[in-house]
């Protein structure tokens, strides 16, 4: 054999072997373990540690290029470490299976935040990605941009789910659909954005190697996209071994117990034998956790549920604290249910009977601010023949009093005449307080949503700094009071661009919150306390007032193929709208944000006598808990939006000196 050929043979053979040998399969979790650096949080700039969130590996590995699955769904709470999962998966694909891919977020702001706070730091600290992704070059079309990260073989596009051009113009093979519950139901009149999004994968249907990773915190039961998609899957939950009896159990919130005051001393009661599982046993127990599919026969794809109870990134004590703080406050309860338990919150939208509300009217003077009413707002609904208005006082614990409710009759075509003159008088009116002083409204909201009277409202508020032009918006994720926008206005027949400010108000959640509070039972129902959020009404209010504030209800509706909860009218509802607008103003003024120090300072500014500026004015936690316990002891009308389990009083945690066996026997005798 030729010597030269003999020497070349191993080289040629090696080259052929390299070409003919199939590449090693890409395992996303293995890639992340070896390469990925965490972008933020307490372990920012550190290598990703899979032992802290072991469930992430199984989830993202089902999306590997060699996996037969095209779609994986995760319904999650916060504090689970799953925000890194999408980055880990896409990062492994950029290096090992490059193609056009996308990360879709619900808003432009969310996209910008994701790029600056998560994606860019991840790329900078993860050398495997830093070497692949082209640098952002200001004067070159070849470089990456804030919305496009270019690499050999493809591009990572950051898309806005509220933009039809974003969802319609990209051909994709892989994508993360993030926080899908915040995606709109209808995108610019073109239908469900999910349908536009799915259309980007048509080119890969024949090869069947497209992948979608859908992940979100849920919102409202019956309207939650992630909840419906999770239930359509095989519904995998984490099951752990009980450290006492060895039974495989799923951690359920109904079995999570704690005291109602610090120290909370939380523990878990095993649903199989009544074993008491202490917090110090949690880490070892979670190391035994495995996903189990509970709907394997009918599930269309793998779907996972992960919540804070099974997270090593937070503590049971913190969960107990958050639940105690939320109980009795419908807005906080919804947040707890979504953010900590990863479950959709079930709204009850059936208003209490208006006659029952009339029976609990109280004897207090119209037009006088009650002692604890530190915020004073008004909500106004403009009609063609007059304006409805309600003035509301709010206490620090969200109790409210109708100070007055009026129909301001008159023509509304002139912002300087007719009913608007009466509205101006209400804006300027001084209301007597309970301490000999007088106060004006802190804020007045006026509905400009009626296109026929919008310009009049804009004109009215321009010269009145405490008046706000608002527009009610639907949707369960729309905030109570959103970011204002500038709108055009006509003055003296001339158009003035951006001459007024319009504030969006999320009416759906506020209505649910209001109806929850309406159903609470207070002292008029035999309770010792009026609970937080309780609504007070004076004897001066007539039947029409109560009919109007109870004139809507929640119902299920099929909207473009998706079922959702929507509000429907059952009669005139103008005063209900006024209440919602007044609540939005209270939210804007800080009703849900003020600290105890803030409230005490405001009480001083409002002339509350020093001897009354004490904790009782603010209804501290201990008083709130007693009030809620008393209110929930009698079933009466149930709180409107309490999902199953949230109104059950948590029994105090047993003394830690008691033996486990005694507690187990107590559980067995239940």
XYZ file of C-alpha atoms in Angstrom:
670
model
C 0.000 0.000 0.000
C 1.189 3.449 -0.831
C 2.722 4.994 2.273
C 1.151 8.369 1.653
C -2.255 6.788 1.167
C -1.833 4.744 4.326
C -1.100 7.862 6.312
C -4.071 9.695 4.829
C -6.525 6.852 5.396
C -7.202 7.546 9.107
C -7.719 11.216 8.371
C -10.205 10.483 5.586
C -11.945 7.855 7.679
C -12.253 10.267 10.573
C -13.691 12.949 8.345
C -16.221 10.536 6.855
C -17.173 9.314 10.307
C -17.741 12.873 11.459
C -19.989 13.503 8.475
C -21.903 10.242 8.648
C -22.277 9.993 12.439
C -25.613 11.496 13.498
C -25.282 14.432 15.883
C -25.961 13.831 19.536
C -29.565 14.623 20.434
C -30.072 18.016 22.032
C -31.284 17.793 25.630
C -32.383 21.318 26.643
C -31.937 20.775 30.381
C -28.420 19.369 29.913
C -27.481 22.336 27.738
C -28.883 24.751 30.338
C -27.007 23.024 33.160
C -23.713 23.354 31.293
C -24.123 26.812 29.766
C -27.024 28.961 31.009
C -26.512 31.857 33.402
C -29.429 33.294 35.386
C -30.302 36.880 34.321
C -31.885 38.235 37.508
C -32.999 37.490 41.056
C -30.854 36.438 44.036
C -28.715 34.206 41.789
C -28.214 36.694 38.970
C -25.080 36.060 36.881
C -24.693 32.574 38.384
C -24.892 29.285 36.503
C -28.422 27.832 36.436
C -28.809 25.198 39.160
C -31.344 22.525 38.138
C -31.566 21.161 41.689
C -33.448 24.278 42.829
C -36.207 23.769 40.260
C -35.918 20.104 39.248
C -39.311 20.127 37.534
C -38.031 22.504 34.824
C -35.893 19.776 33.231
C -38.783 17.419 32.471
C -40.865 20.250 31.042
C -38.322 21.684 28.601
C -36.898 18.300 27.584
C -40.309 17.421 26.138
C -39.694 20.267 23.680
C -36.331 19.022 22.431
C -35.927 18.667 18.638
C -36.183 14.873 18.899
C -39.319 14.929 21.062
C -42.582 13.952 19.303
C -44.501 16.679 21.143
C -45.385 19.889 19.333
C -46.923 21.748 22.240
C -46.301 21.915 25.982
C -48.457 23.997 28.338
C -47.530 25.192 31.842
C -50.008 26.771 34.264
C -47.916 28.271 37.012
C -47.721 30.540 40.014
C -44.951 32.994 40.761
C -41.947 31.947 42.842
C -41.463 28.736 40.850
C -38.372 29.575 38.779
C -40.175 28.839 35.540
C -39.393 32.219 34.000
C -36.000 30.779 33.056
C -37.510 27.755 31.306
C -38.292 29.504 28.019
C -34.819 31.031 27.840
C -33.206 27.663 28.568
C -35.184 25.946 25.812
C -34.584 28.602 23.152
C -30.918 28.873 24.105
C -30.395 25.163 23.514
C -32.030 25.483 20.084
C -29.967 28.508 19.071
C -26.807 26.481 19.591
C -27.966 23.021 18.538
C -30.957 23.334 16.171
C -31.056 26.909 14.841
C -34.175 28.120 13.055
C -36.545 31.064 13.073
C -38.090 31.332 16.514
C -40.035 33.802 18.656
C -40.719 34.841 22.200
C -44.215 36.375 22.329
C -45.191 38.704 25.176
C -48.552 40.356 25.906
C -47.564 44.022 25.464
C -44.876 46.213 23.980
C -43.801 47.245 27.475
C -43.474 43.597 28.521
C -41.389 42.926 25.411
C -39.025 45.803 26.183
C -38.678 44.749 29.818
C -38.010 41.147 28.814
C -35.298 42.223 26.402
C -33.512 44.537 28.842
C -33.978 42.609 32.093
C -33.855 38.959 31.027
C -32.759 38.241 27.469
C -29.870 40.701 27.122
C -28.255 39.795 30.491
C -28.650 36.095 29.646
C -26.878 36.558 26.310
C -24.106 38.633 27.890
C -23.326 36.110 30.636
C -23.914 32.878 28.686
C -20.822 32.506 26.506
C -22.433 29.839 24.304
C -25.072 32.405 23.274
C -22.740 35.387 23.253
C -20.627 33.674 20.616
C -23.629 32.811 18.440
C -25.838 35.897 18.574
C -24.654 38.834 16.531
C -23.932 42.077 18.314
C -26.369 44.968 18.072
C -24.889 47.354 15.495
C -26.559 50.726 15.116
C -25.637 51.248 11.432
C -25.687 47.729 10.090
C -28.632 45.656 8.991
C -26.600 42.539 9.654
C -26.571 42.943 13.417
C -29.144 42.148 16.064
C -31.681 44.689 17.300
C -33.792 45.097 20.417
C -36.535 43.027 18.759
C -34.464 40.618 16.660
C -31.526 38.516 17.803
C -29.728 37.132 14.749
C -27.551 34.021 14.752
C -26.304 31.526 12.140
C -29.323 29.631 10.865
C -32.093 31.815 12.201
C -33.466 34.734 14.198
C -35.069 35.062 17.620
C -37.955 37.536 17.220
C -39.479 39.303 20.215
C -43.154 39.777 19.345
C -46.052 41.728 20.845
C -49.289 39.725 21.159
C -51.237 42.982 20.847
C -49.807 43.657 17.380
C -51.430 42.001 14.368
C -48.417 42.758 12.109
C -46.117 41.062 14.632
C -48.176 37.870 14.722
C -48.991 37.805 11.023
C -45.626 38.442 9.395
C -43.241 35.821 10.772
C -42.708 32.206 9.698
C -41.683 30.303 12.809
C -40.509 26.848 13.814
C -40.218 27.383 17.569
C -41.892 29.846 19.939
C -42.551 30.663 23.573
C -46.024 32.089 24.203
C -45.626 33.914 27.515
C -48.387 35.125 29.869
C -51.127 34.176 27.414
C -53.863 35.174 29.876
C -52.893 38.773 29.191
C -53.250 38.375 25.431
C -56.344 40.127 24.022
C -59.491 38.194 23.126
C -59.785 40.032 19.820
C -56.799 41.574 18.048
C -57.678 44.739 16.155
C -60.887 43.162 14.825
C -58.987 40.241 13.290
C -60.027 37.643 15.823
C -58.196 35.612 18.419
C -54.453 36.428 18.366
C -53.710 32.761 19.082
C -55.104 31.826 15.671
C -52.833 34.379 13.981
C -49.928 33.059 16.047
C -50.591 29.409 15.130
C -50.653 30.368 11.462
C -46.925 31.141 11.651
C -46.141 27.390 11.927
C -48.019 26.143 8.844
C -44.812 25.682 6.840
C -43.687 23.041 9.340
C -46.943 21.096 9.606
C -45.855 18.489 7.049
C -42.539 17.850 8.800
C -44.305 17.965 12.189
C -41.246 19.395 13.929
C -42.670 22.757 15.032
C -42.790 23.487 18.787
C -44.809 25.842 21.013
C -44.069 26.365 24.710
C -47.097 28.041 26.302
C -46.662 29.380 29.823
C -48.757 31.694 31.982
C -50.191 32.574 35.347
C -53.998 32.126 35.234
C -56.555 34.862 35.886
C -60.334 34.348 35.962
C -62.070 30.966 35.923
C -64.088 30.679 32.743
C -62.015 33.310 30.927
C -58.484 32.065 31.529
C -56.726 30.937 28.354
C -53.994 29.026 30.210
C -56.564 27.336 32.444
C -58.540 26.059 29.464
C -55.386 24.952 27.644
C -54.054 23.180 30.739
C -57.319 21.279 31.143
C -57.232 20.248 27.470
C -53.846 18.613 28.115
C -52.927 15.582 30.203
C -52.886 17.671 33.424
C -49.650 16.738 35.159
C -49.262 17.607 38.839
C -46.288 17.121 41.142
C -46.704 14.248 43.596
C -44.294 13.932 46.543
C -43.640 11.200 49.075
C -44.999 12.003 52.528
C -41.943 11.929 54.834
C -44.012 10.205 57.518
C -46.048 7.484 55.809
C -44.430 7.348 52.358
C -47.695 7.905 50.481
C -47.445 9.818 47.202
C -49.494 12.981 47.631
C -50.217 16.139 45.706
C -49.911 19.206 47.936
C -53.358 20.829 48.135
C -54.023 24.243 49.620
C -56.990 22.936 51.590
C -54.570 20.762 53.596
C -52.159 23.630 54.237
C -52.691 24.909 57.802
C -51.344 27.801 59.848
C -52.130 30.328 62.530
C -53.880 33.564 61.621
C -51.264 35.761 63.331
C -47.458 35.753 63.293
C -45.695 33.487 63.914
C -47.821 31.526 61.449
C -46.193 28.132 62.142
C -47.442 26.512 58.919
C -47.657 22.775 58.407
C -49.246 20.360 55.966
C -51.698 17.573 56.789
C -51.142 14.478 54.654
C -54.476 13.660 53.038
C -53.799 9.915 53.192
C -53.161 9.303 56.895
C -53.224 12.688 58.600
C -49.449 12.920 59.037
C -48.182 16.353 60.028
C -45.475 17.582 57.662
C -43.318 20.378 59.060
C -41.587 23.075 56.963
C -38.125 21.665 57.712
C -39.204 18.414 56.024
C -40.210 20.195 52.824
C -36.820 20.198 50.973
C -36.312 16.445 51.328
C -39.944 15.815 50.399
C -39.668 17.941 47.249
C -36.646 15.954 46.121
C -39.022 13.003 45.715
C -41.461 14.985 43.539
C -42.515 13.534 40.200
C -45.077 14.683 37.669
C -48.106 12.427 37.282
C -50.581 12.852 34.409
C -54.170 12.857 35.685
C -55.851 13.109 32.265
C -53.622 10.897 30.146
C -56.414 9.331 28.075
C -58.041 12.560 26.888
C -55.088 14.951 27.047
C -54.101 16.450 23.694
C -50.559 17.333 24.790
C -48.412 17.498 27.950
C -49.721 20.134 30.354
C -48.163 20.937 33.719
C -49.235 22.714 36.909
C -46.583 24.155 39.247
C -47.323 26.342 42.279
C -45.584 27.926 45.252
C -46.461 25.086 47.640
C -43.947 22.874 45.847
C -41.345 25.569 45.234
C -37.991 25.765 46.986
C -37.701 29.442 46.070
C -40.220 30.571 48.694
C -41.393 29.370 52.101
C -44.611 28.034 53.549
C -44.444 30.820 56.112
C -44.536 33.418 53.318
C -47.523 31.667 51.704
C -49.371 31.747 55.037
C -48.550 35.433 55.475
C -49.832 36.313 52.004
C -53.057 34.365 52.511
C -53.782 36.051 55.845
C -53.136 39.468 54.319
C -55.411 38.708 51.357
C -58.358 37.167 53.159
C -61.467 39.315 52.956
C -60.112 41.622 50.242
C -61.395 40.376 46.855
C -58.616 42.034 44.891
C -55.898 40.545 47.096
C -57.651 37.173 47.172
C -57.583 37.034 43.384
C -53.889 37.924 43.389
C -53.146 35.244 45.979
C -55.126 32.615 44.077
C -53.360 33.440 40.788
C -49.844 34.360 41.894
C -49.288 31.950 44.784
C -51.488 28.962 43.938
C -51.334 29.180 40.147
C -55.099 28.711 39.947
C -57.813 30.631 38.129
C -59.974 32.695 40.466
C -63.688 32.041 40.337
C -65.721 35.224 40.251
C -69.301 35.237 41.460
C -71.153 38.014 39.734
C -74.620 37.533 41.144
C -75.595 40.756 42.877
C -77.417 40.557 46.212
C -81.128 41.236 46.189
C -81.738 44.986 46.124
C -84.465 44.692 48.781
C -81.994 43.039 51.174
C -79.618 45.944 50.649
C -82.393 48.429 51.382
C -83.145 46.668 54.661
C -79.648 47.342 55.947
C -79.718 51.098 55.316
C -78.282 53.177 58.148
C -79.297 56.444 59.766
C -76.595 58.905 58.818
C -76.904 62.379 57.329
C -76.703 62.881 53.593
C -73.787 65.035 52.503
C -71.707 64.446 55.652
C -68.382 62.595 55.464
C -68.220 59.772 58.060
C -65.394 59.770 60.650
C -63.289 57.128 58.895
C -63.873 58.443 55.370
C -60.396 59.739 54.589
C -60.805 59.671 50.796
C -63.705 61.343 49.002
C -64.397 60.604 45.336
C -67.222 60.932 42.840
C -68.186 58.885 39.813
C -70.333 60.476 37.093
C -72.177 58.982 34.116
C -73.165 61.470 31.395
C -76.453 60.926 29.551
C -78.098 63.104 26.903
C -80.639 64.562 29.338
C -78.567 64.749 32.508
C -75.728 63.336 34.587
C -75.824 60.633 37.266
C -73.384 61.116 40.147
C -72.422 59.329 43.361
C -70.110 60.752 46.030
C -68.315 58.054 48.028
C -66.149 58.153 51.159
C -63.544 55.426 51.662
C -61.857 54.243 54.859
C -58.332 52.777 55.031
C -59.765 49.246 55.204
C -61.796 49.914 52.008
C -65.148 50.297 53.779
C -67.231 52.823 51.861
C -70.170 55.167 52.448
C -72.456 56.755 49.877
C -72.347 60.418 50.920
C -74.887 61.466 48.283
C -76.272 60.217 44.966
C -77.844 62.639 42.500
C -79.478 62.958 39.105
C -78.317 66.270 37.642
C -81.011 66.974 35.103
C -80.313 69.172 32.113
C -78.977 69.350 28.606
C -75.454 67.956 28.177
C -74.524 69.379 24.778
C -72.792 72.398 26.357
C -69.889 71.849 28.766
C -70.554 75.305 30.234
C -74.313 75.037 30.635
C -77.217 72.735 31.468
C -76.352 69.700 33.569
C -72.648 70.534 33.440
C -73.353 73.660 35.531
C -74.786 71.375 38.216
C -71.773 69.089 37.853
C -69.484 72.103 38.310
C -71.360 72.958 41.504
C -70.811 69.405 42.752
C -67.119 69.663 41.888
C -66.852 72.907 43.910
C -69.090 71.763 46.780
C -67.756 71.657 50.335
C -68.870 68.621 52.327
C -69.019 68.718 56.120
C -66.922 66.128 57.891
C -67.627 64.586 61.292
C -65.201 66.871 63.137
C -66.518 70.318 62.258
C -64.433 70.799 59.135
C -65.243 70.842 55.437
C -63.662 69.125 52.462
C -64.047 69.035 48.713
C -63.821 66.007 46.478
C -60.367 64.501 46.160
C -61.162 63.263 42.664
C -64.122 63.180 40.269
C -64.322 60.679 37.395
C -66.574 61.506 34.434
C -67.345 58.955 31.746
C -66.262 60.175 28.322
C -66.932 56.844 26.661
C -70.158 58.104 25.087
C -68.854 59.457 21.794
C -71.706 61.941 21.643
C -70.580 63.745 24.813
C -66.836 63.035 24.913
C -65.823 66.523 23.783
C -68.008 68.133 26.456
C -66.346 65.997 29.128
C -62.878 66.851 27.818
C -63.745 70.547 27.894
C -65.116 70.281 31.441
C -62.049 68.575 32.937
C -59.438 70.792 31.229
C -59.881 73.581 33.774
C -60.538 71.320 36.777
C -57.451 69.463 38.049
C -59.406 67.148 40.347
C -61.698 66.002 37.508
C -60.727 63.082 35.273
C -62.156 62.103 31.904
C -62.351 58.316 31.936
C -63.395 55.527 29.611
C -64.538 52.148 30.914
C -62.845 49.164 29.287
C -63.743 45.457 29.380
C -61.398 42.583 30.151
C -60.265 40.733 33.255
C -56.638 41.824 32.999
C -57.378 45.518 32.432
C -56.138 47.433 35.507
C -58.544 49.416 37.682
C -56.947 52.630 36.476
C -54.515 52.505 33.593
C -52.005 54.736 31.866
C -53.663 57.880 30.474
C -53.439 58.973 26.861
C -53.728 62.332 25.160
C -56.813 62.849 22.977
C -57.906 65.517 20.534
C -60.505 68.091 21.541
C -62.522 70.753 19.715
C -62.431 74.212 21.291
C -64.369 77.056 19.699
C -64.903 74.983 16.594
C -61.187 74.319 16.170
C -59.461 71.016 16.688
C -56.723 70.990 19.309
C -54.509 67.932 19.002
C -53.766 66.096 22.229
C -55.672 68.743 24.130
C -57.139 66.510 26.847
C -56.194 63.470 28.916
C -58.260 60.270 28.925
C -57.882 57.665 31.684
C -58.792 54.002 31.017
C -60.756 52.201 33.747
C -60.944 48.410 33.948
C -64.588 47.928 34.862
C -64.863 44.124 34.921
C -62.682 43.382 37.928
C -63.969 46.442 39.780
C -67.564 45.230 39.363
C -66.639 41.818 40.732
C -64.877 43.488 43.666
C -67.891 45.705 44.320
C -70.379 42.827 44.247
C -68.129 40.854 46.585
C -68.200 43.722 49.053
C -71.953 44.182 48.649
C -72.528 40.631 49.848
C -70.507 40.994 53.034
C -72.436 40.779 56.298
C -71.798 43.495 58.875
C -73.229 44.735 62.148
C -76.638 45.308 60.565
C -76.690 41.548 59.981
C -75.810 40.744 63.575
C -72.025 40.704 63.309
C -69.724 42.296 65.868
C -67.781 44.207 63.213
C -68.275 45.625 59.763
C -65.679 43.726 57.701
C -63.130 45.395 55.414
C -64.742 46.520 52.168
C -68.233 46.674 53.683
C -70.559 49.089 51.837
C -72.669 51.505 53.923
C -75.830 53.140 52.611
C -77.914 55.891 54.181
C -81.658 55.852 54.732
C -81.947 58.777 52.310
C -81.327 56.434 49.339
C -84.389 55.150 47.484
C -85.354 51.991 45.636
C -84.096 53.191 42.240
C -80.576 53.566 43.625
C -80.452 49.956 44.809
C -82.010 48.602 41.619
C -79.373 50.349 39.539
C -76.333 49.234 41.554
C -77.484 45.592 41.287
C -78.402 45.722 37.587
C -75.637 43.509 36.153
C -74.662 39.860 36.380
C -71.891 37.561 35.161
C -72.621 34.989 32.497
C -70.717 32.655 30.194
C -70.332 33.676 26.560
C -68.765 31.980 23.559
C -66.551 34.612 21.934
C -64.831 33.614 18.672
C -64.685 30.004 19.755
C -63.464 30.692 23.297
C -65.650 30.636 26.392
C -65.335 33.605 28.708
C -67.100 35.348 31.594
C -68.773 38.629 30.657
C -71.010 41.187 32.371
C -74.593 41.644 31.180
C -77.137 44.307 32.097
C -80.511 43.470 33.600
C -81.778 47.049 33.790
C -80.597 50.643 34.114
C -77.096 50.569 35.568
C -75.942 54.200 35.581
C -75.346 54.331 39.332
C -73.422 51.066 39.169
C -71.152 52.755 36.633
C -70.818 55.741 38.967
C -69.703 53.454 41.793
C -67.125 51.762 39.574
C -65.698 55.104 38.448
C -65.547 56.322 42.055
C -63.700 53.139 43.046
C -61.218 53.715 40.227
C -60.520 57.198 41.573
C -59.940 55.802 45.070
C -57.507 53.332 43.549
C -55.760 56.188 41.751
C -55.468 58.073 45.054
C -53.757 55.108 46.706
C -56.542 53.239 48.508
C -54.760 49.933 47.890
C -51.200 51.266 48.218
C -51.048 53.537 51.253
C -49.141 52.382 54.312
C -50.298 52.841 57.901
C -47.990 55.852 58.175
C -49.539 57.320 55.016
C -53.038 56.956 56.419
C -52.122 58.494 59.783
C -50.530 61.455 58.010
C -53.636 61.859 55.828
C -55.861 61.696 58.919
C -53.842 64.525 60.442
C -54.137 66.568 57.241
C -57.897 65.936 57.170
C -58.331 67.322 60.679
C -59.073 64.075 62.469
C -58.552 64.828 66.198
C -55.267 63.487 67.555
C -56.992 61.295 70.127
C -58.805 59.493 67.283
C -55.691 59.010 65.166
C -55.018 55.579 66.577
C -54.811 52.055 65.165
C -58.587 51.589 65.443
C -59.019 54.234 62.761
C -57.044 52.059 60.379
C -58.639 48.763 61.384
C -55.370 46.896 61.952
C -54.765 43.306 60.997
C -56.026 41.880 64.280
C -59.312 43.772 63.997
C -59.670 42.792 60.348
C -59.153 39.146 61.173
C -61.745 39.257 63.939
C -64.152 41.021 61.627
C -63.633 38.505 58.852
C -63.971 35.579 61.210
C -67.234 36.983 62.537
C -68.523 37.813 59.057
C -67.768 34.378 57.672
C -69.112 32.508 60.699
C -72.651 33.280 59.570
C -73.122 32.047 56.040
C -75.696 34.625 54.983
C -74.895 35.825 51.491
C -71.511 34.316 50.621
C -68.703 36.656 49.580
C -69.139 37.036 45.863
C -65.787 36.073 44.470
C -64.456 33.595 46.973
C -63.203 30.468 45.243
C -63.629 27.179 46.949
C -61.478 27.095 50.044
C -60.681 30.766 50.554
C -63.448 31.462 53.045
C -62.740 28.508 55.304
C -61.220 29.808 58.520
C -57.761 28.403 58.945
C -57.607 26.563 62.283
C -54.759 27.762 64.480
C -51.664 25.664 64.129
C -51.341 23.205 67.003
C -48.735 23.796 69.686
C -45.437 22.436 68.420
C -44.932 20.695 71.769
C -47.778 18.306 71.023
C -46.902 14.929 69.671
C -47.424 14.068 66.026
C -49.570 11.128 66.998
C -52.064 13.321 68.813
C -52.462 15.495 65.743
C -52.797 12.499 63.470
C -55.544 11.048 65.672
C -57.351 14.372 65.612
C -57.232 14.338 61.810
C -58.547 10.780 61.668
C -61.555 11.754 63.795
C -62.558 14.512 61.317
